Short mmCIF file of C-alpha atoms in Angstrom, two decimals:
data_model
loop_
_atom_site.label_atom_id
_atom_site.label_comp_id
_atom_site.label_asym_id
_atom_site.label_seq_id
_atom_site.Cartn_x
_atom_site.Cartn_y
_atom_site.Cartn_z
CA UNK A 1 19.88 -1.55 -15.95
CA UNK A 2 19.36 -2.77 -12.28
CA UNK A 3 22.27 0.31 -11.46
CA UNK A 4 19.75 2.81 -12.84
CA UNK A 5 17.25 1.91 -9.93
CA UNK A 6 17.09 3.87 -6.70
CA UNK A 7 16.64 2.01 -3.30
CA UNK A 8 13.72 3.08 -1.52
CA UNK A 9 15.51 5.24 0.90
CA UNK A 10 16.69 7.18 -1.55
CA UNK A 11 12.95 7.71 -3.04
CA UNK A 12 11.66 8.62 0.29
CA UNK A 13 14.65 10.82 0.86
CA UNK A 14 14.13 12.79 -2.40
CA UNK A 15 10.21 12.91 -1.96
CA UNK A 16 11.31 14.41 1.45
CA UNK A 17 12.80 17.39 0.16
CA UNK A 18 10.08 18.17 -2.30
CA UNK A 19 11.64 16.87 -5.37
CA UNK A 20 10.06 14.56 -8.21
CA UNK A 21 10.73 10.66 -8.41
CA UNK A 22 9.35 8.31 -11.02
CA UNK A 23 7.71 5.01 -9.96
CA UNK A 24 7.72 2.08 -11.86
CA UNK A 25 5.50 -0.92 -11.64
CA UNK A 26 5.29 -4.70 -12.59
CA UNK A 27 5.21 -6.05 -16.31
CA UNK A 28 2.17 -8.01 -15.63
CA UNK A 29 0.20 -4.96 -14.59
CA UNK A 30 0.45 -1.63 -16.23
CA UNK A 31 3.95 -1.64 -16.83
CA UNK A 32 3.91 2.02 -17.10
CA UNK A 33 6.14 4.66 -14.81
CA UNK A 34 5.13 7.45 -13.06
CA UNK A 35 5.91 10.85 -12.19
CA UNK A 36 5.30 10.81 -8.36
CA UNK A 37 5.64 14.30 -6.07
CA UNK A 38 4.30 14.60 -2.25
CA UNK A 39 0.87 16.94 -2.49
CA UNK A 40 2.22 19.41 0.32
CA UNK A 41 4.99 20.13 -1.66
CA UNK A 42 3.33 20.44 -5.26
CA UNK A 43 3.77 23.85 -7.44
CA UNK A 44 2.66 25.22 -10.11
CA UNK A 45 6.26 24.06 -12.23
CA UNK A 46 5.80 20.76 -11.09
CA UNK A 47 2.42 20.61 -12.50
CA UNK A 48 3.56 21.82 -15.69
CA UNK A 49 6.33 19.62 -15.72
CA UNK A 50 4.25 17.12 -15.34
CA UNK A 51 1.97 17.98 -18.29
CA UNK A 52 4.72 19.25 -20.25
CA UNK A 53 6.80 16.17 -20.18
CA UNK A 54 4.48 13.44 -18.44
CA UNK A 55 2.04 14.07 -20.52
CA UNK A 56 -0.20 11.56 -18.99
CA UNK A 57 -3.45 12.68 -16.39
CA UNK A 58 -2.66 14.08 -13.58
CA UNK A 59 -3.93 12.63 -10.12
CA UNK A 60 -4.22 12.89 -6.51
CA UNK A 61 -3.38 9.64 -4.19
CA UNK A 62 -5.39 10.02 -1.01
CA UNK A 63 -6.42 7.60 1.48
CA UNK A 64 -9.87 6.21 2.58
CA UNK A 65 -9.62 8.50 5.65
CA UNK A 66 -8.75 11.60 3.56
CA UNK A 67 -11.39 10.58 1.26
CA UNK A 68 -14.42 10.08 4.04
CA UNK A 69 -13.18 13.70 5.44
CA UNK A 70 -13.49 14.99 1.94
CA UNK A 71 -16.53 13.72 1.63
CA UNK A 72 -15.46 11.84 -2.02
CA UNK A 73 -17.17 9.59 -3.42
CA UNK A 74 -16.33 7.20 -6.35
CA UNK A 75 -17.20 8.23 -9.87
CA UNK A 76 -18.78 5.55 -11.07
CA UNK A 77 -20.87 3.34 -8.97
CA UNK A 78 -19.38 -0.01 -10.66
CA UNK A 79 -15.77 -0.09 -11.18
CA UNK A 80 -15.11 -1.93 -14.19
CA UNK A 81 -11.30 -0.50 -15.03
CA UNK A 82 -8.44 -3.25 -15.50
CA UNK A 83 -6.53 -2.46 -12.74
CA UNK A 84 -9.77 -1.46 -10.54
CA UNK A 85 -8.37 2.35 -10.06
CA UNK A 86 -10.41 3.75 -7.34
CA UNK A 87 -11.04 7.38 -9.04
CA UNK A 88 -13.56 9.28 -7.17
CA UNK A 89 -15.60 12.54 -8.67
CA UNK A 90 -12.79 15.25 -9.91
CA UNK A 91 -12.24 18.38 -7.69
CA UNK A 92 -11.41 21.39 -7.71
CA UNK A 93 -10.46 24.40 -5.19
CA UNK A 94 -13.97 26.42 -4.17
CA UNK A 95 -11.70 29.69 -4.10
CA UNK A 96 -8.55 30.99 -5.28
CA UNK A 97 -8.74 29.49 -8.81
CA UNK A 98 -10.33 30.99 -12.13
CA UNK A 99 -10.70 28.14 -14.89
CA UNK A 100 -9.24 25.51 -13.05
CA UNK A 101 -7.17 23.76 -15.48
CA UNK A 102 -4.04 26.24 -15.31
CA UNK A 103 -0.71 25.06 -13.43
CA UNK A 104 -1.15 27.38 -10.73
CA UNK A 105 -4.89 26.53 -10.15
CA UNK A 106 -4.32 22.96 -10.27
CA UNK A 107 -1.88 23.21 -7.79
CA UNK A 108 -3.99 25.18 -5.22
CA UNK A 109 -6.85 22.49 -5.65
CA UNK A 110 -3.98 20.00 -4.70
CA UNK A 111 -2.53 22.09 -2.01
CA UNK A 112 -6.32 22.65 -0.72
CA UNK A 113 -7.32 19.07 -0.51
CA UNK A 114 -4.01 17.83 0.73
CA UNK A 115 -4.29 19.73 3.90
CA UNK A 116 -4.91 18.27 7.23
CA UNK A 117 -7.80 20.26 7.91
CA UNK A 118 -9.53 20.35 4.63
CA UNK A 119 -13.16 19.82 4.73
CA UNK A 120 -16.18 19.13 1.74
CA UNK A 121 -16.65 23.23 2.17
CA UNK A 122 -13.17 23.69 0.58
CA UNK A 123 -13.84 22.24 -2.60
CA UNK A 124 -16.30 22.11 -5.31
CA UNK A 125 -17.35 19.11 -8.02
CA UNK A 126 -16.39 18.07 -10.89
CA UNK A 127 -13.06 20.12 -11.74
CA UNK A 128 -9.50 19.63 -12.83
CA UNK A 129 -7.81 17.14 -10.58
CA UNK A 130 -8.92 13.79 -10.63
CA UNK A 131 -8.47 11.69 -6.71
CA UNK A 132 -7.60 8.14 -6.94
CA UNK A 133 -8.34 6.47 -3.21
CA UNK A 134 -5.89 3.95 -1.83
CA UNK A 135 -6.82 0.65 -0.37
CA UNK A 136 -6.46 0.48 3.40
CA UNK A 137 -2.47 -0.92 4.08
CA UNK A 138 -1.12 0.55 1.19
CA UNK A 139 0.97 -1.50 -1.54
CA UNK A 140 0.27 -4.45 0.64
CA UNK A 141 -2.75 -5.01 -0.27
CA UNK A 142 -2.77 -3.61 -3.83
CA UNK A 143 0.56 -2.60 -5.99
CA UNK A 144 -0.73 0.20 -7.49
CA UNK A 145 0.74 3.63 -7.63
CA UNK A 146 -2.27 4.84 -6.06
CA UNK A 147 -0.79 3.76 -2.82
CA UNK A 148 2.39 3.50 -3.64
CA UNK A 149 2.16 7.32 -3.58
CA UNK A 150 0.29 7.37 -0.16
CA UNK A 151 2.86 4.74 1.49
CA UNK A 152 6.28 6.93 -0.20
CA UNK A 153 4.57 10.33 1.38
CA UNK A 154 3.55 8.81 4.50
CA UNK A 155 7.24 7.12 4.85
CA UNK A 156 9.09 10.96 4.36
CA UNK A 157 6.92 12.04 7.47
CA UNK A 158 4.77 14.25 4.85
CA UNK A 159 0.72 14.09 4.40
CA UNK A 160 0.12 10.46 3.13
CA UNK A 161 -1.38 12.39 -0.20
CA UNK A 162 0.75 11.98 -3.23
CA UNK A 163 0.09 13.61 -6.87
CA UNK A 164 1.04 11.35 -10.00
CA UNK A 165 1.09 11.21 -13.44
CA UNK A 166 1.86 8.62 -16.24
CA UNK A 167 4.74 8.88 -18.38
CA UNK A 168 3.95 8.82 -22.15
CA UNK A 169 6.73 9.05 -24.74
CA UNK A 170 6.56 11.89 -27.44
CA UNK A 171 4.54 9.59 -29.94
CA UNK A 172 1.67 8.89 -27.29
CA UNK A 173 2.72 5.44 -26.48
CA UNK A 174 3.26 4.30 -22.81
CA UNK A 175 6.71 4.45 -21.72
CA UNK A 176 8.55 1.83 -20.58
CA UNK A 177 11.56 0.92 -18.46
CA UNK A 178 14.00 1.57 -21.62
CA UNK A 179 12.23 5.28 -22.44
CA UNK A 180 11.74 5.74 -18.60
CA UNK A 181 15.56 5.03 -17.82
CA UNK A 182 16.64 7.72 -20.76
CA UNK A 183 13.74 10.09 -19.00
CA UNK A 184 15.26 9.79 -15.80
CA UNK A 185 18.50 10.69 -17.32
CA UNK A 186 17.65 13.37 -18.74
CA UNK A 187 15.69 15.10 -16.13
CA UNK A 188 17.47 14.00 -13.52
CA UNK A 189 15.10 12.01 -11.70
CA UNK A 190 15.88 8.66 -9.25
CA UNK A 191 13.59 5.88 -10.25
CA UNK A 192 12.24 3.12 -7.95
CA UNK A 193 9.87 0.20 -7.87
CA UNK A 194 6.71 -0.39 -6.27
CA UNK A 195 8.43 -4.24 -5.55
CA UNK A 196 11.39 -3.00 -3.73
CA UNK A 197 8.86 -0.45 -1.65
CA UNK A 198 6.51 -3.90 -1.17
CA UNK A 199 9.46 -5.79 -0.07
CA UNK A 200 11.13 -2.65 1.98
CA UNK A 201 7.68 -2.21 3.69
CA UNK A 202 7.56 -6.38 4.78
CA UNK A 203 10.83 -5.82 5.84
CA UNK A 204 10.98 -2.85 7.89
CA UNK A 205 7.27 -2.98 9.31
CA UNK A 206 5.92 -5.35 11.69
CA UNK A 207 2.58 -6.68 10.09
CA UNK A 208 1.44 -8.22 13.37
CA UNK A 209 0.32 -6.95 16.45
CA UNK A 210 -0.08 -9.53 19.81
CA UNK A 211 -3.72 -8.57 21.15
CA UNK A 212 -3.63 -11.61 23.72
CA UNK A 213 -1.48 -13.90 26.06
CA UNK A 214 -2.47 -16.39 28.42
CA UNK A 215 -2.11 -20.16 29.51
CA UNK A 216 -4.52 -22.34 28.47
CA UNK A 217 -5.32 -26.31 29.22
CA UNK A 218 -5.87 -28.02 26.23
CA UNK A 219 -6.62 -32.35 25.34
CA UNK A 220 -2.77 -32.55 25.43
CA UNK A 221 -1.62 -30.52 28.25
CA UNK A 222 -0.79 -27.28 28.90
CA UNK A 223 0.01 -24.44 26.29
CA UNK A 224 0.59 -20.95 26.19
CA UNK A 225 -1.94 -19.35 24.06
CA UNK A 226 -0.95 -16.22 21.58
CA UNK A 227 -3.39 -13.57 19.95
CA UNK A 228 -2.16 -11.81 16.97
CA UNK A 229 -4.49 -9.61 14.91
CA UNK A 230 -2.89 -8.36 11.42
CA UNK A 231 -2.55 -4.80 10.71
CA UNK A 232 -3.86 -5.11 7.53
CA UNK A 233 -6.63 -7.48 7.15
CA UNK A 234 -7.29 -6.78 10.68
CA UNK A 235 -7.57 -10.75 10.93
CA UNK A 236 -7.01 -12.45 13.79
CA UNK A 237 -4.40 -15.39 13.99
CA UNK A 238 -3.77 -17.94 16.94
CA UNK A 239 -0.26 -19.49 18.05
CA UNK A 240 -0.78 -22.97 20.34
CA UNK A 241 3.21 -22.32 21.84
CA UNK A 242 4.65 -24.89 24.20
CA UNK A 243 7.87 -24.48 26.11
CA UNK A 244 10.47 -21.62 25.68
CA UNK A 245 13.29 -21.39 23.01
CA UNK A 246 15.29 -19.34 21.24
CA UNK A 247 14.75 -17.59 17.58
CA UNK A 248 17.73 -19.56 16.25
CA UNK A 249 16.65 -22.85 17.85
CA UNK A 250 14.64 -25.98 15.36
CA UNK A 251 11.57 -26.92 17.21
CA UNK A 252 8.74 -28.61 15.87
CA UNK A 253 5.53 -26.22 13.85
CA UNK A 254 2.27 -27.32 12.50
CA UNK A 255 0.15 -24.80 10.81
CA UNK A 256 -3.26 -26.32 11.05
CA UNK A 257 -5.82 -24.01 8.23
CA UNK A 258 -9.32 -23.22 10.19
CA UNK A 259 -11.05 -26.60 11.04
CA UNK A 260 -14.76 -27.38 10.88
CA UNK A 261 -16.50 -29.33 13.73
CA UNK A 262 -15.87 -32.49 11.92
CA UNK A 263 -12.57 -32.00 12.63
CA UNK A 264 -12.49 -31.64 16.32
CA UNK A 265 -15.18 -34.63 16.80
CA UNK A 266 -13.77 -37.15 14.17
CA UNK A 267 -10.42 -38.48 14.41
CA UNK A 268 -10.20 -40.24 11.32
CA UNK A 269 -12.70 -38.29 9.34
CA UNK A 270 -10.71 -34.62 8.75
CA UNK A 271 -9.08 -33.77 5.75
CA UNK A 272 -5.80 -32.50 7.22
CA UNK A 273 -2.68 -35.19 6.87
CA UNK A 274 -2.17 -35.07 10.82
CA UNK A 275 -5.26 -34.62 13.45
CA UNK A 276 -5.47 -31.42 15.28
CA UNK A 277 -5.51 -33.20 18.47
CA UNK A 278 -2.53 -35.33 17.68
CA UNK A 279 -0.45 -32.28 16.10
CA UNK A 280 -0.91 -31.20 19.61
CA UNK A 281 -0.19 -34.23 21.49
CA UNK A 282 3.38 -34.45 19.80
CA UNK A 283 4.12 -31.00 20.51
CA UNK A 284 3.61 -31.29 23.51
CA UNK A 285 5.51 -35.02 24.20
CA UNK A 286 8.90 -33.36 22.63
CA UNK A 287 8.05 -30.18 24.96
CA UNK A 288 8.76 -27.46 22.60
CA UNK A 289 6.83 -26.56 19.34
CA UNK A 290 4.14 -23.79 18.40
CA UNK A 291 0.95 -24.80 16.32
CA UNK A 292 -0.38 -22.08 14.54
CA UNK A 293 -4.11 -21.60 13.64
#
């Protein structure tokens, strides 16, 4: 079964060249696939293949920037769905359509609010197609195909704006790996997971950025003090590094969670097993180590 899934190269690749993928997700979720296709290079046929043989609704992935330039807001003001799905108020094209709900229109509403310079003006509320805003850093921070469709896009070099649609089978039940493997087969379609794309994106990206570098004097000597702010959280992390070594090299590492004021005035009264102070000093006796805050 493992042979019928597609690495994520392969995804991006065929999302690249405009073609349909299907994306699956994890059992303790949804555990439903779906039909995934970059919005700049949605047709009419691909929205009726989605409605023809998806059968499920048919949505637009866009990002919180995409969103605040669209001027979207959510549809309901407190989201009580399972999964937390971020729909916002449906859409649909403010010219160039005539009911709305036809192949062809739907896929000029996507194709309108897809583009780079689309603005509120282009589009009118409620209508056919039915946004879905993705959290800020993707499947990172939520495994939904929301942004799993925004990250796949964004990775083929297209508009991070995906369109998607859940896969039902032809008695109206969900369809799972099993019925989506046989799909896939039959249409001709590579499947993929959003876990290999979470593990392909912690792999491949660097989730840290250094924001600051400098010596510093601290109660056990000297240290070289490190900044790193993550892309994601947009956190901020600190590295206590003594001495030089090399990536392959064992040296001692104590990662010390955020400490109170108790901690730094009462040696024997913190709750960590070693002091902060004293994690220091032995770092800094052996002459190599990092201590990471």
């Amino acid at each position: 079964m493992t042979s019928d899934i597609s690495p994520i190269p392969e995804i991006v690749d065929d999302l690249k060249q405009g073609k349909m993928v299907i994306l699956v997700d994890e059992e303790d979720r949804e555990n439903e696939g779906d039909l995934v296709m970059a919005a700049e290079h949605v047709t009419a046929e691909a929205v009726n293949f989605m409605a023809t043989f998806g059968r499920g609704l048919i949505c637009l992935t866009l990002t919180e920037d995409k969103c605040r330039q669209l001027r979207l807001t959510p549809m309901v003001g407190s989201n009580g769905s399972r999964m937390g799905t971020n729909f916002t108020a449906s859409i649909e094209a403010a010219e160039g359509v005539t009911t709305g709900i036809s192949a062809a229109d739907r896929a000029k509403t996507i194709k309108v609010a897809s583009s780079p310079d689309a603005s509120f003006d282009d589009l009118v509320q409620p209508g056919h197609v039915f946004p879905l805003r993705a959290e800020e850093g993707g499947v990172l921070v939520r495994a939904g195909h929301t942004e799993a469709g925004c990250d796949l896009a964004s990775m083929a070099g297209l508009q991070p704006t995906s369109v998607i649609c859940e896969i039902l089978k032809e008695n109206g039940e969900m369809a799972r790996l099993p019925d989506l493997i046989n799909f896939s087969r039959e249409h001709g379609l590579k499947i993929g997971t959003i876990a290999d794309l979470i593990s392909y994106r912690g792999q491949n990206e660097s989730l840290v950025e250094r924001v600051l570098e400098r010596p510093i004097n601290t109660v056990a000597g000297p240290f070289n003090l490190l900044a790193y702010r993550d892309r994601i959280s947009k956190e901020v992390h600190l590295a206590l590094v003594k001495g030089s070594f090399s990536e392959s090299e064992e040296v001692l590492v104590r990662v010390h969670e955020p400490f109170s004021i108790a901690d730094l005035l009462d040696k024997n009264g913190g709750i960590h097993s070693w002091h902060f102070d004293d994690a220091l000093t032995t770092i800094n006796e052996v002459g190599k180590g990092v201590l990471i805050l």
